[in-house]
Tab-separated table of C-alpha atoms in Angstrom:
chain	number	residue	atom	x	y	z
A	1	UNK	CA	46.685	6.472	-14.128
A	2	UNK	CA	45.198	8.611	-17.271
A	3	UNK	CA	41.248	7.913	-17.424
A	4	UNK	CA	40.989	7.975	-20.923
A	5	UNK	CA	42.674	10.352	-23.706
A	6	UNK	CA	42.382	14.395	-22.514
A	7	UNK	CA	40.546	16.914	-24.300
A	8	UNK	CA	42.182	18.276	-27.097
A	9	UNK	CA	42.897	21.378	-25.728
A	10	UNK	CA	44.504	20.146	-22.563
A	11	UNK	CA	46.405	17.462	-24.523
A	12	UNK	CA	47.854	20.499	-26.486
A	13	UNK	CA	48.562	22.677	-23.348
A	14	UNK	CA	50.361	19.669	-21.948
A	15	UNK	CA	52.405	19.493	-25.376
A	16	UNK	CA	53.151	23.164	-24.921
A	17	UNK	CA	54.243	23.371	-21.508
A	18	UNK	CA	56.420	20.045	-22.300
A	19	UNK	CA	58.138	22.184	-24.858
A	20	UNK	CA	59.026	24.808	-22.781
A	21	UNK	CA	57.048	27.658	-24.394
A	22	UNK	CA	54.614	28.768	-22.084
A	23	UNK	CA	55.469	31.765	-20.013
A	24	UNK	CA	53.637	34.032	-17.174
A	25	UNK	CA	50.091	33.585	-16.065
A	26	UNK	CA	49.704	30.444	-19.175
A	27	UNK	CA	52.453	28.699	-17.495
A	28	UNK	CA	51.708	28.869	-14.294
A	29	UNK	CA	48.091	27.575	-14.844
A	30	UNK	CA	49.697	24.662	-16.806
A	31	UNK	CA	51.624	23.876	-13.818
A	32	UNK	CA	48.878	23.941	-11.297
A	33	UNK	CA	46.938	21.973	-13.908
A	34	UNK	CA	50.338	18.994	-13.277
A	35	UNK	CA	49.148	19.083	-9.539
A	36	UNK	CA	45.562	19.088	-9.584
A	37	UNK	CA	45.051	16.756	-13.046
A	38	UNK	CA	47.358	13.482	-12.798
A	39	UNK	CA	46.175	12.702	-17.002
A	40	UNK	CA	47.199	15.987	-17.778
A	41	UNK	CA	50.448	15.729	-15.638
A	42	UNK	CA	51.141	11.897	-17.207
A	43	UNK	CA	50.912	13.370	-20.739
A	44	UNK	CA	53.288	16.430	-19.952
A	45	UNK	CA	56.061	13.778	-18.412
A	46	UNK	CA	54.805	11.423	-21.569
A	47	UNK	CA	55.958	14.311	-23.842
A	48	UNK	CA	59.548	14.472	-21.857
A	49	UNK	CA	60.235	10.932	-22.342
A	50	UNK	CA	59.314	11.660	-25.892
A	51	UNK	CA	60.656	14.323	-27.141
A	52	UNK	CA	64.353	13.921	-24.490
A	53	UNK	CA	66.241	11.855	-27.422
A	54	UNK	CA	66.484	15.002	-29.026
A	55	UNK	CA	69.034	16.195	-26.640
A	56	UNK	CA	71.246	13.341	-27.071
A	57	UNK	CA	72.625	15.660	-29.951
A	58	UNK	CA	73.462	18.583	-28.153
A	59	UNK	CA	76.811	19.782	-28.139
A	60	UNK	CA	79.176	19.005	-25.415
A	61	UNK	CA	80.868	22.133	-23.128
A	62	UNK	CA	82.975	21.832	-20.236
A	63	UNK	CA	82.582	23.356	-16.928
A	64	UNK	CA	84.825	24.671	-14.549
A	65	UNK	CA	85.581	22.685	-11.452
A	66	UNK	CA	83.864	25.589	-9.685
A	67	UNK	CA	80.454	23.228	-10.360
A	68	UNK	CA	81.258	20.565	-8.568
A	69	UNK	CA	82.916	21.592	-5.785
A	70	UNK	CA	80.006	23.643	-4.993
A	71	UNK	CA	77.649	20.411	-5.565
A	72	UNK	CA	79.734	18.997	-3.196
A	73	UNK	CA	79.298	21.225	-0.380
A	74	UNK	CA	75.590	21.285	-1.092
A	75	UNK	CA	75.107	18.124	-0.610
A	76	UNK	CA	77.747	17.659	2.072
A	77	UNK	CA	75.200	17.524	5.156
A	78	UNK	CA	72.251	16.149	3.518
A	79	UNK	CA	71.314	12.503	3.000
A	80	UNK	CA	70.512	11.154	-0.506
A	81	UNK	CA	66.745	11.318	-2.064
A	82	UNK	CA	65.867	13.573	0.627
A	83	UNK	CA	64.109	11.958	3.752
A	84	UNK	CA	64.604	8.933	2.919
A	85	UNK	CA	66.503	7.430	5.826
A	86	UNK	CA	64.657	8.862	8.203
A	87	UNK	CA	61.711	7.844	6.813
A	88	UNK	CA	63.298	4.107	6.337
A	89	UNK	CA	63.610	4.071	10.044
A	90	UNK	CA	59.756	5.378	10.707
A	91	UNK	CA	59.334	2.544	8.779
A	92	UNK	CA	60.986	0.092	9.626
A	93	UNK	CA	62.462	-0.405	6.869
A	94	UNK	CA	58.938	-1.841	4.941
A	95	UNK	CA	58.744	-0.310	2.233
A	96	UNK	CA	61.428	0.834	-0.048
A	97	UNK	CA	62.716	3.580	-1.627
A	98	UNK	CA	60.428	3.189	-4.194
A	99	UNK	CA	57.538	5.115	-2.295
A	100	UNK	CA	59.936	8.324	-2.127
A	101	UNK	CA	60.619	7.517	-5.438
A	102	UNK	CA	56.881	8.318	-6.861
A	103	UNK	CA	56.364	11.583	-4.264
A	104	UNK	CA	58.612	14.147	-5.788
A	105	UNK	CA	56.877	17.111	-5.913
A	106	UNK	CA	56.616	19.720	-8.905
A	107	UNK	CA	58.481	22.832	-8.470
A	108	UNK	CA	55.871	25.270	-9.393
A	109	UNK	CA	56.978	29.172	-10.807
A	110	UNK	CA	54.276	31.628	-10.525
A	111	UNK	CA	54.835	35.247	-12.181
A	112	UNK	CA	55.476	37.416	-9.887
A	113	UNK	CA	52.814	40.813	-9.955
A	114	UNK	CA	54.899	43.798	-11.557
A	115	UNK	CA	53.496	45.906	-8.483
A	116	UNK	CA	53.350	44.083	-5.401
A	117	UNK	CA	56.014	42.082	-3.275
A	118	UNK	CA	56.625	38.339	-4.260
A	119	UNK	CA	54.042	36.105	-2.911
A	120	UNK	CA	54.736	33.036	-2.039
A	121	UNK	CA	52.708	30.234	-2.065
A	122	UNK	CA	53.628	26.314	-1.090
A	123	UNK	CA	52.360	23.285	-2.943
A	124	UNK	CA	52.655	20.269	-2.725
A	125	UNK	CA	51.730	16.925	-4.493
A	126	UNK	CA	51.675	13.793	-2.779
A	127	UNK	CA	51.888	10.572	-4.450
A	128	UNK	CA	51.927	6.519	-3.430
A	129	UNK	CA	54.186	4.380	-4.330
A	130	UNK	CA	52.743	3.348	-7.511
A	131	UNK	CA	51.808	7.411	-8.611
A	132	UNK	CA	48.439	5.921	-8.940
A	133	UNK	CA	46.946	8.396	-6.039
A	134	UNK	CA	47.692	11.785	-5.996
A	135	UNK	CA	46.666	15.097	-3.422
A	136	UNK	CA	47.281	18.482	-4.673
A	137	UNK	CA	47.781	20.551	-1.166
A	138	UNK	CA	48.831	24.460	-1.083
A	139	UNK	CA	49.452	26.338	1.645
A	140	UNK	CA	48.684	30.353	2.296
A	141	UNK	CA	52.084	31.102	5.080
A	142	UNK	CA	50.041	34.291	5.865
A	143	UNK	CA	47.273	32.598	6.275
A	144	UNK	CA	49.220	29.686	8.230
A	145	UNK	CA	46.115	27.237	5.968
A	146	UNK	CA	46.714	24.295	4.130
A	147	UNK	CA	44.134	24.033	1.820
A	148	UNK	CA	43.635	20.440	0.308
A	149	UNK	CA	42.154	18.579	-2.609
A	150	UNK	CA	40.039	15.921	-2.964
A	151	UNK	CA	41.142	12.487	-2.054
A	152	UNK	CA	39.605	9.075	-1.491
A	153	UNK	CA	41.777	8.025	1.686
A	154	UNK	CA	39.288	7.377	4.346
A	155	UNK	CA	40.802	3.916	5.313
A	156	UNK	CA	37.790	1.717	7.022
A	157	UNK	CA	37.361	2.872	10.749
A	158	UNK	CA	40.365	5.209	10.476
A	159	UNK	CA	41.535	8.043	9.223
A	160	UNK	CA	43.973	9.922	7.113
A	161	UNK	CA	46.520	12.012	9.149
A	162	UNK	CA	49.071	14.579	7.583
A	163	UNK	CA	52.458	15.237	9.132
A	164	UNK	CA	55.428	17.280	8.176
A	165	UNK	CA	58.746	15.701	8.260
A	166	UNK	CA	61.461	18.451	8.605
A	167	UNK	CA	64.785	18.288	8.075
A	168	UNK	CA	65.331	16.582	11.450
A	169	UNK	CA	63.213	13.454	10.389
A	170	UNK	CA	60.768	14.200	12.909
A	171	UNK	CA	57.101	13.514	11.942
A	172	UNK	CA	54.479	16.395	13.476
A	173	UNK	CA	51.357	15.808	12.910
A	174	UNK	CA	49.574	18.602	11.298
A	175	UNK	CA	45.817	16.963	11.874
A	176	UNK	CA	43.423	14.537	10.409
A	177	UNK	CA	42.128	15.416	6.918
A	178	UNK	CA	38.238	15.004	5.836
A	179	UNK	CA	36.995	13.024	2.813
A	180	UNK	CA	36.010	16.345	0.478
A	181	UNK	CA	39.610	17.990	1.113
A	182	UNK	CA	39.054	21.589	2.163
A	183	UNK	CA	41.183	23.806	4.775
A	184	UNK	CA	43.109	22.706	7.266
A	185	UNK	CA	44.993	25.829	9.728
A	186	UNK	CA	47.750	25.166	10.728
A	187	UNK	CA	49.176	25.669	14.843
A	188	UNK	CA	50.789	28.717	14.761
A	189	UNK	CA	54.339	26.252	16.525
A	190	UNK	CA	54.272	24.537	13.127
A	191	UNK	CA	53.917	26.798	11.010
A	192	UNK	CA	58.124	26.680	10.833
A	193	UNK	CA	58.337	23.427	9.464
A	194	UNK	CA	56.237	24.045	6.219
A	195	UNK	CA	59.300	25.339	4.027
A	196	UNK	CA	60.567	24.720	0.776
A	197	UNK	CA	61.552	20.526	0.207
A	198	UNK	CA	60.516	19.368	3.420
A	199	UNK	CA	58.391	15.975	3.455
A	200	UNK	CA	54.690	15.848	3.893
A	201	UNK	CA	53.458	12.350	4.594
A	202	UNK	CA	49.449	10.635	5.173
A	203	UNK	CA	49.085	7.640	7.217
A	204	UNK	CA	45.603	6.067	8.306
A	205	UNK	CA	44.818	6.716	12.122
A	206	UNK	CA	42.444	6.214	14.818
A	207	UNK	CA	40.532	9.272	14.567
A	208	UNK	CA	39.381	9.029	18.238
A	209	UNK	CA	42.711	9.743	19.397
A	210	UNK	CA	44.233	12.037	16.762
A	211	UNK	CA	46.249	14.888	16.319
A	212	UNK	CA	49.249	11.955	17.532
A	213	UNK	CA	52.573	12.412	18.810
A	214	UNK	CA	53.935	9.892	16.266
A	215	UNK	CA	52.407	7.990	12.997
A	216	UNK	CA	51.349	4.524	14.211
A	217	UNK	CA	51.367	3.270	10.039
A	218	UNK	CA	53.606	3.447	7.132
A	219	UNK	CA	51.993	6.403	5.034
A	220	UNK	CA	50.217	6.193	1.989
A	221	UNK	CA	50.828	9.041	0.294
A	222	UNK	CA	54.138	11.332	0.079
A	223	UNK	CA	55.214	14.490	-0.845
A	224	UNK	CA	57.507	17.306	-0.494
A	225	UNK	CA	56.450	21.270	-0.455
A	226	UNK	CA	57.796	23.599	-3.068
A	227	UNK	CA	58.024	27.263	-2.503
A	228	UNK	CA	56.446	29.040	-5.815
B	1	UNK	CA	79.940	-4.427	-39.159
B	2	UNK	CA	82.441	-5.136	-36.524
B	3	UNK	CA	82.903	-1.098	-35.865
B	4	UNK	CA	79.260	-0.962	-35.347
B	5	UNK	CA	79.012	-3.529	-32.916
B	6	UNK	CA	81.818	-2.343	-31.176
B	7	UNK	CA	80.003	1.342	-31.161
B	8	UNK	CA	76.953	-0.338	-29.749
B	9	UNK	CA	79.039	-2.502	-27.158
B	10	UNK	CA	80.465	0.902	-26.174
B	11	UNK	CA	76.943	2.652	-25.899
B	12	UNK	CA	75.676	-0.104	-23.893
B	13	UNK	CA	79.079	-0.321	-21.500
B	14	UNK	CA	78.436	2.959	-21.002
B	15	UNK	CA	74.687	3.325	-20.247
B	16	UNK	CA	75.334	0.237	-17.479
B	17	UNK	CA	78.004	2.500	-15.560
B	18	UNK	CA	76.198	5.514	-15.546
B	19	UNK	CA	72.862	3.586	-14.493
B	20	UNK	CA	75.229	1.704	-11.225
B	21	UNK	CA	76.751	5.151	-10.324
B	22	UNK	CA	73.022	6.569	-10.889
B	23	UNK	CA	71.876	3.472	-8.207
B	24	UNK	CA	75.197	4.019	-5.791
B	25	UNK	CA	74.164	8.171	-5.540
B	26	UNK	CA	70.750	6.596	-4.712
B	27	UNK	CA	72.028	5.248	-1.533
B	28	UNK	CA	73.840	7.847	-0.527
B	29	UNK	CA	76.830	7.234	-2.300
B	30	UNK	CA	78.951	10.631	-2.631
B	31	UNK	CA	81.271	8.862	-5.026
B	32	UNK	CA	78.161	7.617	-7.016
B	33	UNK	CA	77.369	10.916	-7.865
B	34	UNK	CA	80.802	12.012	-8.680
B	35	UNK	CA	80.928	9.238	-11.592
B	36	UNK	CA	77.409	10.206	-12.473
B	37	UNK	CA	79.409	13.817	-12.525
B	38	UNK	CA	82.440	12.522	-14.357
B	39	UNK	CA	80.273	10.834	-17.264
B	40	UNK	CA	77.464	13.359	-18.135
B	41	UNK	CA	78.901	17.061	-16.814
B	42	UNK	CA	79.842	17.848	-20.613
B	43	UNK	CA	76.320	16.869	-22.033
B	44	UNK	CA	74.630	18.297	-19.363
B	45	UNK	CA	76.501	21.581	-19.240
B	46	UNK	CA	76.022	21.565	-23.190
B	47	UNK	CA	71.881	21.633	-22.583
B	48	UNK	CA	72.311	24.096	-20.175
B	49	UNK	CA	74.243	26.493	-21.789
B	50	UNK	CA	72.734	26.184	-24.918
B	51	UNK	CA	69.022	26.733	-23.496
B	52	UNK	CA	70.348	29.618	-20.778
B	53	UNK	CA	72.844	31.282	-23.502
B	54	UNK	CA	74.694	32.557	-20.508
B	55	UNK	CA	78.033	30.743	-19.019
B	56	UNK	CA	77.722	31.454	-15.766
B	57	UNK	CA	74.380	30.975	-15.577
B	58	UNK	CA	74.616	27.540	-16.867
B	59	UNK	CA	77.115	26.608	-14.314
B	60	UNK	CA	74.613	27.976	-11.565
B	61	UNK	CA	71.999	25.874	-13.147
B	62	UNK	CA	74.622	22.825	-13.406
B	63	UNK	CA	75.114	23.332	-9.889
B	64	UNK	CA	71.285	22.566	-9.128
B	65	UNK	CA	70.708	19.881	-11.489
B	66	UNK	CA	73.279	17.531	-9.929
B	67	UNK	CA	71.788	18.437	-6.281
B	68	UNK	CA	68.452	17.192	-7.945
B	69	UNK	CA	70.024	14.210	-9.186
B	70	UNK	CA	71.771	13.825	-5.341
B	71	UNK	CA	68.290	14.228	-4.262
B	72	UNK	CA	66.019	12.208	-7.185
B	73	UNK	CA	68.208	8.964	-7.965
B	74	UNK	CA	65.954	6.481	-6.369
B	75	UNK	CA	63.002	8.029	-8.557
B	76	UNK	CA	65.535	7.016	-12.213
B	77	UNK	CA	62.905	4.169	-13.613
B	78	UNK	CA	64.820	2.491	-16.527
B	79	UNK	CA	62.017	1.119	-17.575
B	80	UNK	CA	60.774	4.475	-18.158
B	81	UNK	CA	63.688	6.654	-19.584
B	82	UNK	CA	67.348	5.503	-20.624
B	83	UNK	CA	69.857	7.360	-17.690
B	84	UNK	CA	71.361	9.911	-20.174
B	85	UNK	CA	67.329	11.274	-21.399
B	86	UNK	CA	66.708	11.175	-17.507
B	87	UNK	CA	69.241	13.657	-16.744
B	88	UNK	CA	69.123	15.239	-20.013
B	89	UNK	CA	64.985	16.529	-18.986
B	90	UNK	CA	66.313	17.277	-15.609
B	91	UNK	CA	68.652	19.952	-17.231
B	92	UNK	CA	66.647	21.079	-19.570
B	93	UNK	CA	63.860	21.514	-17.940
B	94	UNK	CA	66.248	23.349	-15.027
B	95	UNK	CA	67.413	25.735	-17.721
B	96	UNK	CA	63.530	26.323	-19.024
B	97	UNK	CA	62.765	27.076	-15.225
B	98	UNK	CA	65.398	29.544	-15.073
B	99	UNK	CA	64.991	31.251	-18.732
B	100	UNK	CA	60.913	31.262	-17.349
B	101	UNK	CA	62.429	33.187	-14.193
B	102	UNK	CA	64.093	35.736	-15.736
B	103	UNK	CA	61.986	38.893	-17.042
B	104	UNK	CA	63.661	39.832	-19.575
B	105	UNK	CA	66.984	38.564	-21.298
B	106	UNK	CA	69.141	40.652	-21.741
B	107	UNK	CA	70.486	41.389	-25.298
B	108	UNK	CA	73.697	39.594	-24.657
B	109	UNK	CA	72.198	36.201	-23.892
B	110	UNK	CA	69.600	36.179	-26.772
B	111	UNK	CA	73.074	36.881	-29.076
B	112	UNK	CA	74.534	34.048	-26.892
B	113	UNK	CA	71.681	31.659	-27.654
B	114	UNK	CA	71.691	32.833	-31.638
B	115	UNK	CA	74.746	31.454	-31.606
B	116	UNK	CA	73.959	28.129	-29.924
B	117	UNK	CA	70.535	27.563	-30.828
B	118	UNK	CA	70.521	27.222	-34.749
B	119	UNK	CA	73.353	24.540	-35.489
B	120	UNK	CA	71.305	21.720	-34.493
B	121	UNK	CA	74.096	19.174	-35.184
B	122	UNK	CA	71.977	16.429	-35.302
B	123	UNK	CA	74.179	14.563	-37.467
B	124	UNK	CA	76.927	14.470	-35.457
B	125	UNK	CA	75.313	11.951	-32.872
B	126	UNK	CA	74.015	9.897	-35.736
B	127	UNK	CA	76.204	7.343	-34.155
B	128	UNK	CA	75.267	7.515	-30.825
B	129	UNK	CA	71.194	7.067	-31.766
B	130	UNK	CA	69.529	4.283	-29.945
B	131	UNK	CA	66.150	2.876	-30.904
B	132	UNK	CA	63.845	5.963	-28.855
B	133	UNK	CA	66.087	8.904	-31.163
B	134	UNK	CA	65.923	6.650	-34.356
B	135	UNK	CA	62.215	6.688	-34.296
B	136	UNK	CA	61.863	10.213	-33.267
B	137	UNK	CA	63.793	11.395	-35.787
B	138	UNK	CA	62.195	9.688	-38.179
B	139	UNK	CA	58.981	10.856	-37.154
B	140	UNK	CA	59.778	14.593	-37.166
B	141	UNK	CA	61.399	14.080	-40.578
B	142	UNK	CA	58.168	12.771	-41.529
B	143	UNK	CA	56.219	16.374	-40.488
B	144	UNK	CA	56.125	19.301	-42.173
B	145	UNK	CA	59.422	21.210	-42.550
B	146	UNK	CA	57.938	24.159	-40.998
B	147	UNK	CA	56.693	21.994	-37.944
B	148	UNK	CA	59.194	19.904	-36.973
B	149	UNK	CA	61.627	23.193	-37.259
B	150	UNK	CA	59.635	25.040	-34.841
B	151	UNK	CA	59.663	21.906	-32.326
B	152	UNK	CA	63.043	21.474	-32.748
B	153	UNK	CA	64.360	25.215	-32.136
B	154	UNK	CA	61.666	25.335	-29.451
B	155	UNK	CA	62.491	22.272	-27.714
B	156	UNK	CA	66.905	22.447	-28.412
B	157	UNK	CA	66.412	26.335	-27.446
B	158	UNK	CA	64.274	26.532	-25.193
B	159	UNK	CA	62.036	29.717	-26.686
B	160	UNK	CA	58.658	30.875	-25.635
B	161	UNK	CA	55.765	31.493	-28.369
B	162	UNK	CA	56.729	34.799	-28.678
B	163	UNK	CA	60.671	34.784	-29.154
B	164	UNK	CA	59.911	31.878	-32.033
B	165	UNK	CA	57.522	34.066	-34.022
B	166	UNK	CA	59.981	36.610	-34.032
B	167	UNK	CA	62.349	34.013	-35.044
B	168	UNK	CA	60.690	32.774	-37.631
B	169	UNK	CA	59.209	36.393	-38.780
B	170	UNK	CA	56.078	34.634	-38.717
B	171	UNK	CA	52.602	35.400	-37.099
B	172	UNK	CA	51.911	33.957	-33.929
B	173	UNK	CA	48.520	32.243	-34.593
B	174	UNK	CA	50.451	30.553	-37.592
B	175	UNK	CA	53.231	28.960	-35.122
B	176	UNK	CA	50.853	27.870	-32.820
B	177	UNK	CA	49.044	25.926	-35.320
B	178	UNK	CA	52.127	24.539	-36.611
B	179	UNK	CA	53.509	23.384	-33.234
B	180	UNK	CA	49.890	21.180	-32.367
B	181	UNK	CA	49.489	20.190	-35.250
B	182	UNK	CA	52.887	19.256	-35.757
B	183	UNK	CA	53.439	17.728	-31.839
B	184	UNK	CA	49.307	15.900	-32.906
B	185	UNK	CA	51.625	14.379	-36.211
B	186	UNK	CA	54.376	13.340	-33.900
B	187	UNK	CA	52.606	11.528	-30.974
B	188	UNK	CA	50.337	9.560	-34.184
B	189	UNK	CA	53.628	8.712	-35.851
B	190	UNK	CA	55.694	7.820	-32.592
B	191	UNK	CA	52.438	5.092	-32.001
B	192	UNK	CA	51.061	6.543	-28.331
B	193	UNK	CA	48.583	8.775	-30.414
């Protein structure tokens, strides 16, 4: 996953946002630096697995019960791990959990401009099964364009196809992706879907035919958006 | 040597039902996540409080961590992380997010954290250390005092550059340095260096 050892600089920016002490505009490139750089994001969730024994020490409190009945409504109308069952039944039940398992995406905090309204701003990373291949995507809602990274999916004769899974388990297929990444707009009917922790999924498809009505393959990469 | 075995025993009892209820919330399990609840709400709550400084804050945060967890069980790797560190990072780094979100704390909850930030009790969970915080603490105790304080307070606290050089009444350029060249010392000595 990590192509050699990262520049010093990066590996210390990885140290430092893995510590927590990075704030505004240095943070927020740190964190789009964990989408678009999988060594860099390794060595920040390296750091976490390091450094989390220290927390074994901290001091117990007690809540009140308020917490969990409030995590129980939450979670009251929503399956487990997200998607999962719906995607299990795209599937057929191939492939396990284990590919949701690898695709959770980073929840991303930009600083918001002193002077102007909140933007907002979706990303999302998608991941296979083994976290070996990653896509950084974001997406401009004004815009209603998904703008996409670099990927090496192009499967043979076909082609790699992104969908949106909302909350209803529904794929929709938002179009076929090129080799070098770049924009992809977005039909102005599904532009609803793309909100914050729904699924985004690639499978390999016949280009001849494509946008589809429904993926014909288990996907290859996914993902979920986060609203920053 | 009895009372230690029986400690570890213990620590590994417990580790094995928090890693099943971790695997039952996984598949959907509401209960699962209610023992997962039962067995780390105290720790977790501790992290967040101590990080946010804020009660009610935490308990917001607490709220969102265990809808993570609902959400993330199927990604728990033990081969990666031991259950408790898991869910520990997923606090903490809940808290961070929300410290990160807010402009400007308020007086009150930098007092709060003062009060909750410095006693680093590490002692107290001497007996609860496993291999990973054995070798961590080892390794920190091996830096520079100056060093592995400022990783420490950084880390435990959750502070940004800026509040720990006003901390430590020290210029900021000098606790940079100390925290990579300190975190360089602790990756060499931890063996992933």
């Amino acid at each position: 996953m990590v192509d050699g050892p990262l520049p010093p600089d990066r590996a210390d920016l990885a140290a430092e946002l893995a510590l927590g002490l990075l704030e505004g505009s240095e943070r927020a490139e740190a964190l789009r630096l964990c989408l678009s750089d999988p060594g860099f994001a390794a060595e920040v969730e390296a750091w976490g697995h390091r450094l989390s024994p220290l927390l074994d020490a901290t001091p117990l409190e007690w809540p009140s019960h308020r917490v969990w009945n409030a995590v129980e409504v939450r979670i009251a109308d929503r399956p487990s791990s997200g998607q999962i069952r719906s995607l299990r039944l795209w599937r057929g039940g191939a492939i396990a959990a284990g590919v949701m398992a690898a695709s959770l995406a980073l929840v991303l905090i930009l600083p918001r401009p002193a002077s102007q309204a909140p933007e907002t701003v979706g990303v999302s990373q998608l991941a296979d099964a083994q976290g070996s291949a990653t896509m950084a995507i974001s997406y401009d809602p004004q815009a209603g364009v998904l703008r996409l990274g670099p990927n090496s999916l192009q499967g043979g004769t076909k082609s790699p196809e992104l969908w949106v899974i909302p909350e209803d388990g529904v794929p929709r297929s938002l179009g076929l992706i090129g080799a070098d990444g770049g924009r992809l707009a977005v039909e102005g009917r599904l532009r609803q879907f793309l909100r914050n922790g729904v699924t985004l999924a690639i499978t390999l498809e016949d280009p001849a035919t494509a946008p589809h009505k429904a993926p014909t393959s288990t996907p290859i990469l996914t993902g979920k958006i986060s609203i920053i | 040597m009895v009372v230690a075995r029986t400690v570890d025993n213990n620590a590994h009892n417990a580790r094995v039902r928090l890693v099943s209820a971790l695997h039952r919330t996984a598949a959907g399990d509401r209960s699962g996540l209610r023992h997962v609840y039962d067995l780390t709400s105290a720790k977790l709550f501790g992290i967040c409080l101590r990080i946010s400084g804020d009660r009610e804050a935490a308990e917001d945060i607490l709220q969102d961590v265990y809808v993570k967890v609902w959400r993330r069980a199927a990604s728990f790797d033990e081969g990666l992380a031991s259950p408790i560190s898991w869910l520990a990072m997923i606090a903490r780094n809940a808290a961070i997010d929300w410290r990160r979100t807010q402009a400007r704390h308020d007086a009150a909850g930098e007092d709060a954290l003062d009060t909750v930030a410095d006693d680093a009790p590490l002692a107290d969970a001497t007996i609860q250390q496993d291999e990973a915080q054995r070798r961590l603490l080892t390794c920190l105790d091996g830096l520079d005092i100056r060093q592995s304080d400022a990783i420490r307070r950084t880390f435990l606290g959750g502070l940004t550059y800026q509040e720990l050089a006003e901390r430590m009444g020290t210029p900021l350029g000098t606790i940079k340095s100390w925290i990579r060249r300190g975190m360089q010392g602790l990756k060499e000595c931890l063996g992933d260096g």
